[in-house]
Short mmCIF file of C-alpha atoms and ligand atoms in Angstrom, two decimals:
data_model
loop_
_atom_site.label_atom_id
_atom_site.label_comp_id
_atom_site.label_asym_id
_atom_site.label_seq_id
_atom_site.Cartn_x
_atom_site.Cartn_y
_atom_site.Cartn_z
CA UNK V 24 0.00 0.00 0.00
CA UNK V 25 1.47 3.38 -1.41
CA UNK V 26 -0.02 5.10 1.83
CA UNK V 27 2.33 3.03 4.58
CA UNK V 28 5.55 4.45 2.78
CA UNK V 29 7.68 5.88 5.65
CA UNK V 30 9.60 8.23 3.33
CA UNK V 31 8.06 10.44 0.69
CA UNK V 32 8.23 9.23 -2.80
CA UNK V 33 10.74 11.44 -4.80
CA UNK V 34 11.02 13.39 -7.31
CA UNK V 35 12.90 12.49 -10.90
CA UNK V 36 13.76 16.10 -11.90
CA UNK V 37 13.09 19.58 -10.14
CA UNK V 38 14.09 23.15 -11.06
CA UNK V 39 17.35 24.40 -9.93
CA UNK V 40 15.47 27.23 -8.25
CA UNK V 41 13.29 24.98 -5.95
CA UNK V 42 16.69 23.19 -4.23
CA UNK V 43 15.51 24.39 -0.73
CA UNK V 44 11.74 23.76 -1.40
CA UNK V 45 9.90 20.39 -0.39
CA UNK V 46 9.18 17.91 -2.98
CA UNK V 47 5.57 16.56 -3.27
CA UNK V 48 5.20 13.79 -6.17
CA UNK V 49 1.40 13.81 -7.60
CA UNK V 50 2.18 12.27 -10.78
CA UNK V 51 5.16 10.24 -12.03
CA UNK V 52 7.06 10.55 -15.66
CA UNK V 53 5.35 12.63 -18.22
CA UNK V 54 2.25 11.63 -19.64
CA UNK V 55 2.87 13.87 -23.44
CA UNK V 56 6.92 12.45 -23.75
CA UNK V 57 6.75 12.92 -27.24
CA UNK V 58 8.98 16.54 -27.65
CA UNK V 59 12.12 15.42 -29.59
CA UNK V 60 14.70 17.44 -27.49
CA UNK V 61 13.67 15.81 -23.94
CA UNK V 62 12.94 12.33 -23.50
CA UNK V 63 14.48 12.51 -20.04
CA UNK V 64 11.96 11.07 -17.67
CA UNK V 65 12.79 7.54 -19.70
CA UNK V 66 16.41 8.24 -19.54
CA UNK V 67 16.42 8.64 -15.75
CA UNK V 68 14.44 5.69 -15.56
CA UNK V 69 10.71 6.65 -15.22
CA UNK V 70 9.67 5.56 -18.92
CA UNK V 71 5.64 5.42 -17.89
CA UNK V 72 3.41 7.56 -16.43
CA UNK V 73 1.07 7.18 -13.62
CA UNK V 74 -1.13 9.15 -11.30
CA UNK V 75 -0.44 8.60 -7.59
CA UNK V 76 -3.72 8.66 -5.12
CA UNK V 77 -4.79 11.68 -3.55
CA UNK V 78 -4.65 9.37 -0.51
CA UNK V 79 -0.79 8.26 -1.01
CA UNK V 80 -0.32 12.42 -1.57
CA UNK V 81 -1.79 13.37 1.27
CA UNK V 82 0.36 11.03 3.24
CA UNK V 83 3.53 12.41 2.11
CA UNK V 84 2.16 15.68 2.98
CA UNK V 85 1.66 14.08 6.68
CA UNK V 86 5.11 12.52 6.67
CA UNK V 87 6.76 15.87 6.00
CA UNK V 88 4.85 17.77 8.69
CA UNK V 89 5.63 15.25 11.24
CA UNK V 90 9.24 15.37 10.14
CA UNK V 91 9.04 19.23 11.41
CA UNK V 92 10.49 20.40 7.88
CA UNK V 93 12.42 23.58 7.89
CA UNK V 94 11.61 24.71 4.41
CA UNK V 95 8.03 27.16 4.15
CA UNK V 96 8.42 26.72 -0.18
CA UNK V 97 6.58 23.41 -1.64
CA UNK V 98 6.99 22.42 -5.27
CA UNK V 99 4.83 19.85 -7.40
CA UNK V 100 5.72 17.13 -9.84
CA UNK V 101 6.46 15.38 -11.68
CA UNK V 102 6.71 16.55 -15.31
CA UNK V 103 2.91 18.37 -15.28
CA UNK V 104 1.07 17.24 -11.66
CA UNK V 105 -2.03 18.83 -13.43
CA UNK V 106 -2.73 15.63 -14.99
CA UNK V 107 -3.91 14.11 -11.69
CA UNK V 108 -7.15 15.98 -11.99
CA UNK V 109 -8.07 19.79 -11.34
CA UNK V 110 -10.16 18.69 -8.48
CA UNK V 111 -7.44 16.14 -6.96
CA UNK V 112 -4.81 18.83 -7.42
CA UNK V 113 -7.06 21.51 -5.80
CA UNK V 114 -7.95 19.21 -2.73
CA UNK V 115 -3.93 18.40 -2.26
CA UNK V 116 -2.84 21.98 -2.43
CA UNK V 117 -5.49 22.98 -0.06
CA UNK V 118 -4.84 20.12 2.37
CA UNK V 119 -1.22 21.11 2.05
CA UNK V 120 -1.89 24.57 3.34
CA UNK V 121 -3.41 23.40 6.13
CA UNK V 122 -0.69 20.83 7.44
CA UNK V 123 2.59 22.72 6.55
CA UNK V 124 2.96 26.56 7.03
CA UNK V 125 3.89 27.32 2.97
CA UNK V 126 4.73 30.21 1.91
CA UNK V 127 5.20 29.30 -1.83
CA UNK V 128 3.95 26.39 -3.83
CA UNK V 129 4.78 25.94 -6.93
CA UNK V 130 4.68 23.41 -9.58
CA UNK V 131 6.16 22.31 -13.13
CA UNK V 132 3.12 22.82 -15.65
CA UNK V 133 2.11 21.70 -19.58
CA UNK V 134 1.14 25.25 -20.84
CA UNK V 135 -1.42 23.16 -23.25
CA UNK V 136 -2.19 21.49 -19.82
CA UNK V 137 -3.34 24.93 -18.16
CA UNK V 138 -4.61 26.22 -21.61
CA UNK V 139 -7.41 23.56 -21.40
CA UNK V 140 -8.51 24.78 -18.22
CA UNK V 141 -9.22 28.22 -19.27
CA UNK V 142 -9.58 31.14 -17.09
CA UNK V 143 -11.87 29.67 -14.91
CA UNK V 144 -10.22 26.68 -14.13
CA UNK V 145 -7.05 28.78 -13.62
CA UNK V 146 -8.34 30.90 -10.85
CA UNK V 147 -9.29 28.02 -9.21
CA UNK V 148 -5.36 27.06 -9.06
CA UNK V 149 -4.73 30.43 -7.31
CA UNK V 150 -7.58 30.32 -4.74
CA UNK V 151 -5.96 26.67 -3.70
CA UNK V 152 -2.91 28.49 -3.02
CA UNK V 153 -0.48 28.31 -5.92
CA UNK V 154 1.49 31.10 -6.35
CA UNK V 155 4.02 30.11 -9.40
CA UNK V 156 4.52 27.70 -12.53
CA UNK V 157 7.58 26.47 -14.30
CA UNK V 158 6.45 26.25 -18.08
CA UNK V 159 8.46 25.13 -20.49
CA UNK V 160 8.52 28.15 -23.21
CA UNK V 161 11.36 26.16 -24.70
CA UNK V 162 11.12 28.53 -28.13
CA UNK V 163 8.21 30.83 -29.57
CA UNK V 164 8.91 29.57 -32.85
CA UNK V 165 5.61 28.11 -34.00
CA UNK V 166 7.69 25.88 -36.65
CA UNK V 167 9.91 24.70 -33.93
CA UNK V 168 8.04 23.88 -31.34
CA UNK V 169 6.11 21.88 -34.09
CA UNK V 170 8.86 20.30 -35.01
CA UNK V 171 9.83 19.20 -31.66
CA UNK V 172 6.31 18.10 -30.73
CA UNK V 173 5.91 19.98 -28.19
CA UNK V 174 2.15 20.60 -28.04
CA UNK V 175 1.84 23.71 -27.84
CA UNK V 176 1.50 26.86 -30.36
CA UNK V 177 3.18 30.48 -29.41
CA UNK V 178 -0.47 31.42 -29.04
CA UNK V 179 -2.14 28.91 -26.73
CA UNK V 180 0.51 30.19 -24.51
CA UNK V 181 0.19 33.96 -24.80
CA UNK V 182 -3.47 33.11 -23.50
CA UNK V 183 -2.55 31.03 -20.90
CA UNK V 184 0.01 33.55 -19.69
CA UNK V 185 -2.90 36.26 -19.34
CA UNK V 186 -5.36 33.94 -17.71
CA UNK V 187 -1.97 33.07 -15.14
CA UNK V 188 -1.44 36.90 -14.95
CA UNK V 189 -5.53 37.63 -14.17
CA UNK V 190 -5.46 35.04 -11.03
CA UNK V 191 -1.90 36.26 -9.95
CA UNK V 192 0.02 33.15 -10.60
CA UNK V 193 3.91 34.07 -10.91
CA UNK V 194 4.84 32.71 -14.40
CA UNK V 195 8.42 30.79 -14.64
CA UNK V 196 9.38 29.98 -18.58
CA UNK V 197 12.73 28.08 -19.58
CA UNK V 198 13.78 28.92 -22.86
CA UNK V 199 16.25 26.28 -24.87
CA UNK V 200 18.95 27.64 -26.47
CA UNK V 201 19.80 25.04 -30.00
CA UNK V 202 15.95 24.30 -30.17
CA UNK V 203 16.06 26.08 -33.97
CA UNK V 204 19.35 24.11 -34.81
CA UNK V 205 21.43 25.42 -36.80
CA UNK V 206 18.99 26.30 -39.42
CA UNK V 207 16.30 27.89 -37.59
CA UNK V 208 18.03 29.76 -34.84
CA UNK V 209 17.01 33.33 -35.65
CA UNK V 210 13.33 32.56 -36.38
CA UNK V 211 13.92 30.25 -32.72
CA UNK V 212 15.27 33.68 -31.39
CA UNK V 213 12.86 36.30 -32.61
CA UNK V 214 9.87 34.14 -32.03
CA UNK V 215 10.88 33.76 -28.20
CA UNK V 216 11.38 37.14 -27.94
CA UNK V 217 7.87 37.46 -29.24
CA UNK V 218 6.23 35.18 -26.72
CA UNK V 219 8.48 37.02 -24.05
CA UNK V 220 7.48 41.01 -24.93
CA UNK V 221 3.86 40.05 -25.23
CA UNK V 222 3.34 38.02 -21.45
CA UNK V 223 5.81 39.89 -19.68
CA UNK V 224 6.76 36.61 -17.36
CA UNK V 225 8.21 37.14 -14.14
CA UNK V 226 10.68 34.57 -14.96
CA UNK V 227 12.99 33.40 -18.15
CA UNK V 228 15.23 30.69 -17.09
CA UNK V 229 17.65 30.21 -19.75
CA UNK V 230 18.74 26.54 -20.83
CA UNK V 231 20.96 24.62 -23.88
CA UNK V 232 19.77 21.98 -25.44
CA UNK V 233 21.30 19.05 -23.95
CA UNK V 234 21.83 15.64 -26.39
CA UNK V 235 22.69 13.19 -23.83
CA UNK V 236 23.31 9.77 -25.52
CA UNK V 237 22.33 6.43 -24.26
CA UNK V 238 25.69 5.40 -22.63
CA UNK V 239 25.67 8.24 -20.00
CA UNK V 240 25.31 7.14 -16.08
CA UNK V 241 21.59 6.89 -15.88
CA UNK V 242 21.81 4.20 -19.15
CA UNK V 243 18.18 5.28 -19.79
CA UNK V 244 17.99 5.20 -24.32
CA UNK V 245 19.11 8.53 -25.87
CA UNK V 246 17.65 11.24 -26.35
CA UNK V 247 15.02 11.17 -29.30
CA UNK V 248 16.76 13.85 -31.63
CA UNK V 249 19.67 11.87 -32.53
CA UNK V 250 17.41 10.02 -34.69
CA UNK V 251 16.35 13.04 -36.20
CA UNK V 252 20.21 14.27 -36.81
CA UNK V 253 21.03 10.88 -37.98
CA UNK V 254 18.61 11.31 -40.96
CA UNK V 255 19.66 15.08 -41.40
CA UNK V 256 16.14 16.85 -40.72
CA UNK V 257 17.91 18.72 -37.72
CA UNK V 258 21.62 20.15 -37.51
CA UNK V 259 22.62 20.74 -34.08
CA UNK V 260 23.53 24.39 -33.27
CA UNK V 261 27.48 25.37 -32.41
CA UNK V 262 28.49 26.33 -29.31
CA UNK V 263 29.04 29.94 -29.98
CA UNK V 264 25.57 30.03 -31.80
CA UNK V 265 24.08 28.92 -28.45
CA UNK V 266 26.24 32.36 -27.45
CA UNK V 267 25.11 33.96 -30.16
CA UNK V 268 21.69 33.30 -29.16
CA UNK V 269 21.77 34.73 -25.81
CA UNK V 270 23.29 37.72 -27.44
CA UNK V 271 20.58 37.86 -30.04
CA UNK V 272 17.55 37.06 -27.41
CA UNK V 273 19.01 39.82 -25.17
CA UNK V 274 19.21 42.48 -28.26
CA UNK V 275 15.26 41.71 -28.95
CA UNK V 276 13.71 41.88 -25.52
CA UNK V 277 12.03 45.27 -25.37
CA UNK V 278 13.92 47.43 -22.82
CA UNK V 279 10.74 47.93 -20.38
CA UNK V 280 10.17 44.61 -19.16
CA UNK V 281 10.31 43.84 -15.51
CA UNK V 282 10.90 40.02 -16.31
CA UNK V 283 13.89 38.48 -14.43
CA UNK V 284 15.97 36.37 -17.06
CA UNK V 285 18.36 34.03 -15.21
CA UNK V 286 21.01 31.62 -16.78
CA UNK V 287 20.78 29.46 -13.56
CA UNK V 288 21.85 26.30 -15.06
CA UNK V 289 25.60 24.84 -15.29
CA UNK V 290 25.14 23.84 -18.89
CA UNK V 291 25.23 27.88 -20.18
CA UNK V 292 28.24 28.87 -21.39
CA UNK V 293 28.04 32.32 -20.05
CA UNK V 294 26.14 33.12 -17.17
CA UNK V 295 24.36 36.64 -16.55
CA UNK V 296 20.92 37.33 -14.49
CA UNK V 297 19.45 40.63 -14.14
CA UNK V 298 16.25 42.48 -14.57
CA UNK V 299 15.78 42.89 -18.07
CA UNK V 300 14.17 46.91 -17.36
CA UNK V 301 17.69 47.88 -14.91
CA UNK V 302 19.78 45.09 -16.48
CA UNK V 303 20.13 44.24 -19.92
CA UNK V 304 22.95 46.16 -21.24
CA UNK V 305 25.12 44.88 -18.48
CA UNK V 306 24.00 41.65 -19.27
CA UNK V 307 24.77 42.06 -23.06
CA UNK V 308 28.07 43.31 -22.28
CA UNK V 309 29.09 40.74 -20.32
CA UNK V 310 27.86 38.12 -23.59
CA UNK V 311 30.29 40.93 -25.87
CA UNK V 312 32.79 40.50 -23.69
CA UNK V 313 32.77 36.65 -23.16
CA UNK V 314 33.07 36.83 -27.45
CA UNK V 315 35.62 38.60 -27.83
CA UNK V 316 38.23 36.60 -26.12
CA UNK V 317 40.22 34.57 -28.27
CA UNK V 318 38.79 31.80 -30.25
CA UNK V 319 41.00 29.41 -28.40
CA UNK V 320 40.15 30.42 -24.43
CA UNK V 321 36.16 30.15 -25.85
CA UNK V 322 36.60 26.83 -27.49
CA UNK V 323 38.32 25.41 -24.13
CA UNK V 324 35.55 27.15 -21.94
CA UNK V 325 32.95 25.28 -23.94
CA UNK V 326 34.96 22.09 -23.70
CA UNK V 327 34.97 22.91 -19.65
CA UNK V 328 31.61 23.79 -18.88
CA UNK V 329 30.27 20.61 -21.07
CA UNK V 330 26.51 18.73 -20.71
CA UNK V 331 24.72 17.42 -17.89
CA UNK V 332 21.20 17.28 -16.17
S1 SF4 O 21 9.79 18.58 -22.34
FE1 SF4 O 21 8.30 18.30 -20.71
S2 SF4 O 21 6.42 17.75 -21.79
FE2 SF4 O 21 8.06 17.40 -23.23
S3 SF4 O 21 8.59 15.23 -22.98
FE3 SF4 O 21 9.94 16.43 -21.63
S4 SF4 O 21 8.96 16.45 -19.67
FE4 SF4 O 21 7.42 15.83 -21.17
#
């Protein structure tokens, strides 16, 4: 019986930013695993998805208050919890309120998952007390994100980005640097930018596409777009066009926005944060700078910083 666990079940995955938060499974794997560029719930070993009981929840909930948990910031998973049901994920996050003292809850989120719920359905999120989601933005390309699979179109998630914005819910997007490959990079670019000046987000969380093969530690398979570069339909970007596209993403975000865009994973190449309204040109700068050094001290930088989850 999943409810007699002593330990709460953990996550697979969990944003960099929630490191000090508690970890509350609803769901396990990803129920869409179909975009080209991931595949990495199979490849670090949860290949199916499943819902977990509201019951089995609400006893990890238990086992963390009785633990006497330090942390007051909850996040949800796996890959989009919203799949366990509106009403199941309402009842958890209310019942969670009541155990634990939580000052933030947040959870990963399927903007085509949240799309289907409308406004409405939305609000109801909010009033059961969560206050942020990670979305994976990835690109605002419509052709890309098509050809990735992705599920979901630039606009579906300009409108789910208002109805998030009407009910108060702090929006997080990660943005993939490579996603256009080599070929569609500046269409990848401006179309992100796009998506970005039109929801004003109060997060961009910049990542690089990541091809991790099937030999790595985890010896999950690889991931799904080698296939696709093995029959030449995508050409992976360079590692100074991943540069290049930070430089280019920074140059097209209009100068207003109070959106905080963070490079807060160990895979960028160069790392800058900042507010894009007070921050930007410092933030471009320090991109300008990082390219002019010479070609050899960039190459062994990239070789350094490398690929991992
Ligand atoms: S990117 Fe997200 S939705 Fe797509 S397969 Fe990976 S975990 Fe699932």
């Amino acid at each position: 019986m999943e409810s007699t666990r002593e330990i709460p079940e953990k996550l697979v995955i969990r944003p960099p930013s929630e490191y000090r938060s508690l970890l509350v499974r609803l769901t396990r794997g990803c129920r869409w695993n179909r975009c080209r560029f991931c595949g990495l719930y199979p490849h670090l070993g949860e290949p199916a998805f499943s819902k977990r009981t509201v019951a089995a929840v609400k006893h990890d909930i238990d086992l963390l208050g009785r633990r006497g948990v330090a942390s007051d910031t909850v996040f949800f998973g796996d890959a989009d919890p919203l799949q366990i049901g509106l009403e199941e994920f309402v009842e958890i996050a209310r019942y969670l309120r009541q155990v634990l003292p939580v000052k933030r809850l947040t959870a990963y989120a399927r903007a085509s998952t949240l799309w289907k719920l409308k406004g409405d359905g939305i609000k109801r999120l909010a009033s059961a007390g969560l206050d942020r989601v990670h979305i994976g933005l990835e690109s605002g390309d419509a052709a890309t994100l098509r050809f990735h699979r992705k599920g979901q179109s630039p606009k579906m998630v300009m409108e789910t980005a208002a109805w998030l914005k009407e009910a108060g819910i702090e929006i997080s997007f990660y943005v993939l640097l490579g996603l256009g490959g080599r070929d569609r990079w500046q269409q990848h670019i401006h179309g992100t930018a796009r998506v970005i000046n039109s929801t004003v987000p109060d997060f961009v969380r910049i990542r690089r596409l990541w091809l991790y093969r099937g030999d790595s530690f985890w010896g999950g398979p690889e991931c799904p777009l080698f296939k696709e570069i093995r029959q030449g339909t995508f050409t992976p970007q360079t590692s100074e066009g991943t540069v290049l596209e930070l430089q280019l993403l920074l140059e097209s975000l209009e100068s207003g926005l109070s959106t905080m865009l963070l490079c807060d994973h160990r895979n960028n190449y160069v790392q800058v944060a900042g507010v894009i309204r007070d921050d930007r040109q410092e933030m471009l700068a320090a991109v300008k700078d990082f390219l002019i050094l010479p070609a050899a001290e960039r190459e062994k930088h990239y070789a350094a910083v490398g690929s991992g989850i």
